[in-house]
PDB file of C-alpha atoms in Angstrom:
ATOM      1  CA  MET S   1      84.453 -70.107 -97.878  1.00  0.00           C
ATOM      2  CA  ILE S   2      87.280 -72.179 -99.333  1.00  0.00           C
ATOM      3  CA  ILE S   3      86.692 -75.673-100.706  1.00  0.00           C
ATOM      4  CA  GLY S   4      89.862 -77.300-101.975  1.00  0.00           C
ATOM      5  CA  ASP S   5      91.436 -74.680-104.249  1.00  0.00           C
ATOM      6  CA  ILE S   6      88.130 -72.892-104.943  1.00  0.00           C
ATOM      7  CA  TYR S   7      86.962 -69.723-103.196  1.00  0.00           C
ATOM      8  CA  LEU S   8      83.188 -69.308-102.816  1.00  0.00           C
ATOM      9  CA  SER S   9      81.678 -65.979-101.813  1.00  0.00           C
ATOM     10  CA  LYS S  10      78.075 -64.953-101.191  1.00  0.00           C
ATOM     11  CA  SER S  11      78.823 -61.268-101.811  1.00  0.00           C
ATOM     12  CA  ASN S  12      80.695 -59.103-104.292  1.00  0.00           C
ATOM     13  CA  THR S  13      84.318 -60.155-104.343  1.00  0.00           C
ATOM     14  CA  ASN S  14      87.643 -58.405-104.918  1.00  0.00           C
ATOM     15  CA  ILE S  15      89.375 -60.962-107.109  1.00  0.00           C
ATOM     16  CA  LYS S  16      92.829 -59.373-106.867  1.00  0.00           C
ATOM     17  CA  GLN S  17      92.642 -59.255-103.085  1.00  0.00           C
ATOM     18  CA  ILE S  18      91.593 -62.907-102.830  1.00  0.00           C
ATOM     19  CA  LYS S  19      94.364 -64.036-105.189  1.00  0.00           C
ATOM     20  CA  LYS S  20      96.898 -62.094-103.113  1.00  0.00           C
ATOM     21  CA  GLN S  21      95.617 -63.449 -99.792  1.00  0.00           C
ATOM     22  CA  PHE S  22      95.195 -67.039-101.024  1.00  0.00           C
ATOM     23  CA  PRO S  23      97.750 -67.591-103.822  1.00  0.00           C
ATOM     24  CA  TYR S  24      96.842 -71.282-104.140  1.00  0.00           C
ATOM     25  CA  ILE S  25      93.251 -70.466-105.173  1.00  0.00           C
ATOM     26  CA  LYS S  26      92.614 -71.480-108.802  1.00  0.00           C
ATOM     27  CA  THR S  27      88.930 -70.582-109.142  1.00  0.00           C
ATOM     28  CA  ILE S  28      86.735 -67.890-107.600  1.00  0.00           C
ATOM     29  CA  CYS S  29      82.938 -68.204-107.685  1.00  0.00           C
ATOM     30  CA  LYS S  30      79.937 -66.327-106.387  1.00  0.00           C
ATOM     31  CA  LEU S  31      77.366 -68.504-104.602  1.00  0.00           C
ATOM     32  CA  SER S  32      73.882 -66.991-104.800  1.00  0.00           C
ATOM     33  CA  GLY S  33      71.903 -69.814-103.224  1.00  0.00           C
ATOM     34  CA  ILE S  34      70.918 -73.477-103.237  1.00  0.00           C
ATOM     35  CA  SER S  35      67.841 -74.887-104.958  1.00  0.00           C
ATOM     36  CA  GLY S  36      65.833 -78.039-105.572  1.00  0.00           C
ATOM     37  CA  GLU S  37      65.507 -81.450-103.964  1.00  0.00           C
ATOM     38  CA  PHE S  38      69.218 -82.088-104.411  1.00  0.00           C
ATOM     39  CA  ARG S  39      70.219 -78.648-103.080  1.00  0.00           C
ATOM     40  CA  LYS S  40      72.177 -77.724-106.201  1.00  0.00           C
ATOM     41  CA  PRO S  41      74.346 -74.611-105.766  1.00  0.00           C
ATOM     42  CA  LYS S  42      73.686 -71.530-107.888  1.00  0.00           C
ATOM     43  CA  ILE S  43      77.212 -70.612-108.960  1.00  0.00           C
ATOM     44  CA  LYS S  44      78.705 -67.873-111.137  1.00  0.00           C
ATOM     45  CA  ARG S  45      82.367 -68.354-111.987  1.00  0.00           C
ATOM     46  CA  LEU S  46      84.303 -65.079-111.617  1.00  0.00           C
ATOM     47  CA  PHE S  47      87.850 -66.336-112.127  1.00  0.00           C
ATOM     48  CA  GLY S  48      89.422 -69.609-113.210  1.00  0.00           C
ATOM     49  CA  ASP S  49      88.385 -72.435-115.487  1.00  0.00           C
ATOM     50  CA  SER S  50      87.318 -75.398-113.372  1.00  0.00           C
ATOM     51  CA  THR S  51      84.733 -75.905-110.635  1.00  0.00           C
ATOM     52  CA  ILE S  52      86.035 -79.406-109.864  1.00  0.00           C
ATOM     53  CA  THR S  53      88.331 -79.706-106.861  1.00  0.00           C
ATOM     54  CA  THR S  54      89.590 -81.997-104.106  1.00  0.00           C
ATOM     55  CA  HIS S  55      88.866 -80.882-100.552  1.00  0.00           C
ATOM     56  CA  ARG S  56      90.780 -82.474 -97.676  1.00  0.00           C
ATOM     57  CA  GLU S  57      89.327 -82.759 -94.200  1.00  0.00           C
ATOM     58  CA  HIS S  58      89.812 -85.191 -91.283  1.00  0.00           C
ATOM     59  CA  GLY S  59      92.355 -87.117 -93.350  1.00  0.00           C
ATOM     60  CA  ILE S  60      89.790 -87.687 -96.117  1.00  0.00           C
ATOM     61  CA  SER S  61      89.885 -86.484 -99.737  1.00  0.00           C
ATOM     62  CA  TYR S  62      86.551 -85.334-101.157  1.00  0.00           C
ATOM     63  CA  ASN S  63      86.320 -84.915-104.932  1.00  0.00           C
ATOM     64  CA  LEU S  64      83.438 -82.680-105.993  1.00  0.00           C
ATOM     65  CA  ASP S  65      82.178 -80.103-108.462  1.00  0.00           C
ATOM     66  CA  VAL S  66      81.079 -77.020-106.513  1.00  0.00           C
ATOM     67  CA  SER S  67      78.700 -76.042-109.326  1.00  0.00           C
ATOM     68  CA  LYS S  68      76.789 -79.317-109.028  1.00  0.00           C
ATOM     69  CA  VAL S  69      76.925 -80.517-105.416  1.00  0.00           C
ATOM     70  CA  MET S  70      76.853 -78.801-102.040  1.00  0.00           C
ATOM     71  CA  PHE S  71      79.649 -78.955 -99.479  1.00  0.00           C
ATOM     72  CA  SER S  72      78.817 -77.547 -96.051  1.00  0.00           C
ATOM     73  CA  GLN S  73      81.811 -76.652 -93.913  1.00  0.00           C
ATOM     74  CA  GLY S  74      79.371 -75.987 -91.078  1.00  0.00           C
ATOM     75  CA  ASN S  75      79.222 -79.771 -90.598  1.00  0.00           C
ATOM     76  CA  HIS S  76      82.950 -79.993 -89.787  1.00  0.00           C
ATOM     77  CA  PHE S  77      82.388 -80.508 -86.049  1.00  0.00           C
ATOM     78  CA  GLU S  78      79.505 -82.925 -86.634  1.00  0.00           C
ATOM     79  CA  LYS S  79      81.767 -85.183 -88.691  1.00  0.00           C
ATOM     80  CA  ARG S  80      84.347 -85.172 -85.914  1.00  0.00           C
ATOM     81  CA  ARG S  81      81.641 -85.910 -83.343  1.00  0.00           C
ATOM     82  CA  LEU S  82      80.414 -88.935 -85.311  1.00  0.00           C
ATOM     83  CA  MET S  83      83.968 -90.211 -85.646  1.00  0.00           C
ATOM     84  CA  ASN S  84      84.153 -90.298 -81.850  1.00  0.00           C
ATOM     85  CA  LEU S  85      80.743 -91.963 -81.396  1.00  0.00           C
ATOM     86  CA  VAL S  86      80.834 -94.910 -83.788  1.00  0.00           C
ATOM     87  CA  LYS S  87      82.059 -98.338 -82.684  1.00  0.00           C
ATOM     88  CA  PRO S  88      84.168-100.949 -84.535  1.00  0.00           C
ATOM     89  CA  ASN S  89      81.451-103.627 -84.641  1.00  0.00           C
ATOM     90  CA  GLU S  90      78.713-101.377 -86.047  1.00  0.00           C
ATOM     91  CA  THR S  91      76.878-101.558 -89.342  1.00  0.00           C
ATOM     92  CA  VAL S  92      75.908 -98.031 -90.361  1.00  0.00           C
ATOM     93  CA  VAL S  93      73.376 -96.824 -92.925  1.00  0.00           C
ATOM     94  CA  ASP S  94      73.844 -93.311 -94.311  1.00  0.00           C
ATOM     95  CA  MET S  95      70.441 -92.610 -95.855  1.00  0.00           C
ATOM     96  CA  PHE S  96      71.518 -89.415 -97.654  1.00  0.00           C
ATOM     97  CA  ALA S  97      75.196 -89.996 -98.338  1.00  0.00           C
ATOM     98  CA  GLY S  98      75.839 -87.267-100.906  1.00  0.00           C
ATOM     99  CA  ILE S  99      79.493 -87.375-101.927  1.00  0.00           C
ATOM    100  CA  GLY S 100      80.303 -89.138 -98.652  1.00  0.00           C
ATOM    101  CA  TYR S 101      80.202 -86.205 -96.215  1.00  0.00           C
ATOM    102  CA  PHE S 102      79.635 -88.406 -93.136  1.00  0.00           C
ATOM    103  CA  THR S 103      80.319 -91.835 -94.638  1.00  0.00           C
ATOM    104  CA  LEU S 104      83.962 -91.303 -95.535  1.00  0.00           C
ATOM    105  CA  PRO S 105      85.339 -90.012 -92.202  1.00  0.00           C
ATOM    106  CA  ILE S 106      83.716 -92.776 -90.131  1.00  0.00           C
ATOM    107  CA  ALA S 107      84.281 -95.676 -92.541  1.00  0.00           C
ATOM    108  CA  LYS S 108      87.594 -96.825 -91.078  1.00  0.00           C
ATOM    109  CA  LYS S 109      86.075 -96.882 -87.593  1.00  0.00           C
ATOM    110  CA  VAL S 110      83.119 -99.209 -88.274  1.00  0.00           C
ATOM    111  CA  LYS S 111      82.452-102.694 -89.623  1.00  0.00           C
ATOM    112  CA  GLN S 112      80.306-101.794 -92.645  1.00  0.00           C
ATOM    113  CA  ILE S 113      78.554 -98.776 -94.164  1.00  0.00           C
ATOM    114  CA  TYR S 114      75.717 -98.713 -96.667  1.00  0.00           C
ATOM    115  CA  ALA S 115      75.783 -95.279 -98.316  1.00  0.00           C
ATOM    116  CA  ILE S 116      72.569 -94.457-100.179  1.00  0.00           C
ATOM    117  CA  GLU S 117      72.362 -91.537-102.614  1.00  0.00           C
ATOM    118  CA  LYS S 118      69.646 -90.594-105.097  1.00  0.00           C
ATOM    119  CA  ASN S 119      71.343 -87.761-106.995  1.00  0.00           C
ATOM    120  CA  THR S 120      73.398 -89.050-109.932  1.00  0.00           C
ATOM    121  CA  GLU S 121      76.009 -86.270-109.718  1.00  0.00           C
ATOM    122  CA  SER S 122      76.601 -86.863-106.005  1.00  0.00           C
ATOM    123  CA  TYR S 123      76.560 -90.652-106.404  1.00  0.00           C
ATOM    124  CA  ASN S 124      79.272 -90.550-109.068  1.00  0.00           C
ATOM    125  CA  PHE S 125      81.524 -88.524-106.761  1.00  0.00           C
ATOM    126  CA  LEU S 126      80.638 -90.843-103.855  1.00  0.00           C
ATOM    127  CA  GLU S 127      81.898 -93.866-105.788  1.00  0.00           C
ATOM    128  CA  GLN S 128      85.022 -91.966-106.822  1.00  0.00           C
ATOM    129  CA  ASN S 129      85.702 -90.871-103.239  1.00  0.00           C
ATOM    130  CA  ILE S 130      85.273 -94.390-101.860  1.00  0.00           C
ATOM    131  CA  ARG S 131      87.915 -95.623-104.305  1.00  0.00           C
ATOM    132  CA  GLN S 132      90.270 -92.689-103.747  1.00  0.00           C
ATOM    133  CA  ASN S 133      90.211 -93.175 -99.972  1.00  0.00           C
ATOM    134  CA  TYR S 134      90.678 -96.976-100.269  1.00  0.00           C
ATOM    135  CA  LEU S 135      87.534 -97.862 -98.330  1.00  0.00           C
ATOM    136  CA  SER S 136      86.623-101.504 -98.884  1.00  0.00           C
ATOM    137  CA  ASN S 137      83.814-101.629 -96.302  1.00  0.00           C
ATOM    138  CA  VAL S 138      81.548 -99.031 -97.928  1.00  0.00           C
ATOM    139  CA  THR S 139      78.725-100.191-100.203  1.00  0.00           C
ATOM    140  CA  ALA S 140      77.361 -97.363-102.355  1.00  0.00           C
ATOM    141  CA  ILE S 141      73.703 -97.698-103.349  1.00  0.00           C
ATOM    142  CA  LYS S 142      72.099 -95.439-105.958  1.00  0.00           C
ATOM    143  CA  GLY S 143      68.432 -94.651-105.401  1.00  0.00           C
ATOM    144  CA  ASP S 144      65.787 -93.412-102.987  1.00  0.00           C
ATOM    145  CA  CYS S 145      66.454 -94.641 -99.448  1.00  0.00           C
ATOM    146  CA  ARG S 146      62.722 -95.348 -99.044  1.00  0.00           C
ATOM    147  CA  GLN S 147      62.853 -97.981-101.772  1.00  0.00           C
ATOM    148  CA  GLN S 148      65.771-100.044-100.468  1.00  0.00           C
ATOM    149  CA  LYS S 149      65.092-103.592 -99.222  1.00  0.00           C
ATOM    150  CA  LEU S 150      68.074-104.115 -96.950  1.00  0.00           C
ATOM    151  CA  GLY S 151      66.204-105.440 -93.925  1.00  0.00           C
ATOM    152  CA  LYS S 152      66.968-104.570 -90.304  1.00  0.00           C
ATOM    153  CA  ILE S 153      70.734-104.266 -90.630  1.00  0.00           C
ATOM    154  CA  ALA S 154      71.611-100.955 -88.962  1.00  0.00           C
ATOM    155  CA  ASP S 155      73.188-100.424 -85.563  1.00  0.00           C
ATOM    156  CA  ARG S 156      73.383 -96.725 -86.425  1.00  0.00           C
ATOM    157  CA  ILE S 157      71.587 -94.572 -89.012  1.00  0.00           C
ATOM    158  CA  ILE S 158      72.556 -91.132 -90.288  1.00  0.00           C
ATOM    159  CA  MET S 159      69.681 -88.971 -91.543  1.00  0.00           C
ATOM    160  CA  GLY S 160      71.575 -85.901 -92.736  1.00  0.00           C
ATOM    161  CA  TYR S 161      68.816 -84.410 -94.874  1.00  0.00           C
ATOM    162  CA  PHE S 162      66.575 -81.397 -94.348  1.00  0.00           C
ATOM    163  CA  PRO S 163      63.996 -79.991 -94.497  1.00  0.00           C
ATOM    164  CA  GLY S 164      61.343 -82.698 -94.434  1.00  0.00           C
ATOM    165  CA  THR S 165      63.326 -85.422 -92.686  1.00  0.00           C
ATOM    166  CA  LYS S 166      60.226 -86.756 -90.919  1.00  0.00           C
ATOM    167  CA  LYS S 167      58.814 -88.333 -94.093  1.00  0.00           C
ATOM    168  CA  PHE S 168      61.859 -90.630 -94.222  1.00  0.00           C
ATOM    169  CA  LEU S 169      61.472 -91.953 -90.657  1.00  0.00           C
ATOM    170  CA  PRO S 170      59.353 -94.999 -91.660  1.00  0.00           C
ATOM    171  CA  ALA S 171      62.162 -96.083 -93.999  1.00  0.00           C
ATOM    172  CA  ALA S 172      64.724 -95.611 -91.226  1.00  0.00           C
ATOM    173  CA  LEU S 173      62.709 -97.778 -88.832  1.00  0.00           C
ATOM    174  CA  LYS S 174      62.646-100.591 -91.418  1.00  0.00           C
ATOM    175  CA  LEU S 175      66.453-100.498 -91.516  1.00  0.00           C
ATOM    176  CA  ALA S 176      66.994-100.289 -87.758  1.00  0.00           C
ATOM    177  CA  LYS S 177      67.964-103.111 -85.423  1.00  0.00           C
ATOM    178  CA  GLU S 178      66.761-103.127 -81.839  1.00  0.00           C
ATOM    179  CA  ASN S 179      68.537-100.359 -79.882  1.00  0.00           C
ATOM    180  CA  CYS S 180      69.644 -98.675 -83.103  1.00  0.00           C
ATOM    181  CA  ILE S 181      70.911 -95.104 -82.708  1.00  0.00           C
ATOM    182  CA  ILE S 182      69.627 -92.548 -85.221  1.00  0.00           C
ATOM    183  CA  HIS S 183      71.206 -89.173 -85.933  1.00  0.00           C
ATOM    184  CA  TYR S 184      68.262 -87.068 -87.082  1.00  0.00           C
ATOM    185  CA  HIS S 185      68.978 -83.721 -88.789  1.00  0.00           C
ATOM    186  CA  GLU S 186      66.244 -81.130 -89.288  1.00  0.00           C
ATOM    187  CA  LEU S 187      65.511 -77.402 -89.395  1.00  0.00           C
ATOM    188  CA  GLY S 188      63.396 -75.711 -86.748  1.00  0.00           C
ATOM    189  CA  LYS S 189      62.886 -72.642 -84.599  1.00  0.00           C
ATOM    190  CA  ASN S 190      63.815 -74.567 -81.465  1.00  0.00           C
ATOM    191  CA  GLU S 191      64.559 -78.033 -80.105  1.00  0.00           C
ATOM    192  CA  LYS S 192      60.959 -78.766 -79.081  1.00  0.00           C
ATOM    193  CA  GLU S 193      59.786 -78.334 -82.661  1.00  0.00           C
ATOM    194  CA  ILE S 194      62.129 -81.117 -83.779  1.00  0.00           C
ATOM    195  CA  ILE S 195      61.454 -83.443 -80.832  1.00  0.00           C
ATOM    196  CA  LYS S 196      57.740 -83.524 -81.747  1.00  0.00           C
ATOM    197  CA  GLN S 197      58.646 -85.251 -85.024  1.00  0.00           C
ATOM    198  CA  LEU S 198      60.283 -88.268 -83.391  1.00  0.00           C
ATOM    199  CA  PRO S 199      58.647 -91.666 -82.828  1.00  0.00           C
ATOM    200  CA  LYS S 200      57.136 -92.256 -79.392  1.00  0.00           C
ATOM    201  CA  ASN S 201      59.070 -93.987 -76.620  1.00  0.00           C
ATOM    202  CA  VAL S 202      62.539 -93.288 -77.992  1.00  0.00           C
ATOM    203  CA  GLU S 203      65.462 -92.380 -75.750  1.00  0.00           C
ATOM    204  CA  ILE S 204      66.889 -88.969 -76.613  1.00  0.00           C
ATOM    205  CA  LEU S 205      70.643 -89.130 -76.122  1.00  0.00           C
ATOM    206  CA  LYS S 206      71.672 -85.662 -77.260  1.00  0.00           C
ATOM    207  CA  ILE S 207      70.332 -82.545 -78.972  1.00  0.00           C
ATOM    208  CA  ARG S 208      72.788 -80.226 -80.677  1.00  0.00           C
ATOM    209  CA  LYS S 209      72.482 -77.036 -82.675  1.00  0.00           C
ATOM    210  CA  VAL S 210      74.755 -77.525 -85.675  1.00  0.00           C
ATOM    211  CA  LYS S 211      74.451 -73.987 -87.053  1.00  0.00           C
ATOM    212  CA  SER S 212      72.090 -71.096 -87.743  1.00  0.00           C
ATOM    213  CA  TYR S 213      70.402 -71.631 -91.102  1.00  0.00           C
ATOM    214  CA  SER S 214      68.229 -68.530 -91.490  1.00  0.00           C
ATOM    215  CA  PRO S 215      66.947 -65.748 -89.194  1.00  0.00           C
ATOM    216  CA  ASN S 216      64.149 -67.972 -87.840  1.00  0.00           C
ATOM    217  CA  LYS S 217      65.543 -71.471 -88.308  1.00  0.00           C
ATOM    218  CA  ASN S 218      68.441 -73.478 -86.950  1.00  0.00           C
ATOM    219  CA  HIS S 219      69.969 -76.742 -88.087  1.00  0.00           C
ATOM    220  CA  TYR S 220      69.642 -79.279 -85.252  1.00  0.00           C
ATOM    221  CA  VAL S 221      70.755 -82.873 -84.904  1.00  0.00           C
ATOM    222  CA  ILE S 222      69.070 -85.171 -82.402  1.00  0.00           C
ATOM    223  CA  ASP S 223      70.671 -88.472 -81.424  1.00  0.00           C
ATOM    224  CA  PHE S 224      68.003 -90.913 -80.284  1.00  0.00           C
ATOM    225  CA  LYS S 225      67.924 -94.616 -79.475  1.00  0.00           C
ATOM    226  CA  LEU S 226      65.110 -96.991 -80.355  1.00  0.00           C
TER     227      LEU S 226
END
């Protein structure tokens, strides 16, 4: 996996071969897993000096430190999908904004985004990325999304956190306007397992498997309307 000018591998790596194949690579790291509430990568640097890079995708520049924050390239299509779904008059709340994974690519297509992030490392990069991409309609908020008192402001809510997304649903409902659309990400064996978590009497618009996560679990996103 390549993020900016950094090569991340989950297995033993031939450094000379990688440098020959990708001459622009400045750092090579081994990724052995992700841990904790903030899904911090477990990184061992094999070559190069810096784990800070700028990754470009969908016309957006993401600054990040691969040793401190996660960047999932498996969400590439999901970002593109959201870009095609949002509408110019919408106010969006990204409840788990990270460094701006979903916030940044849709910002120029909506009226306003409130990007909430609890992790200090991710929040600092989020603020930096908002400035670097010249996005004046994004309000970054540091803290737990369950503790925010924004009122019912959201036409659309992004819940890109897992596992355990269900415990954040009450907070999402407090942010949602009537007919709000929620993009609900979660891990499960199948679609039915995720559907059971949703509030009653919602309209399911779409269910999509984002990627395989482990042998018995997949990453799903469900779009539903209140």
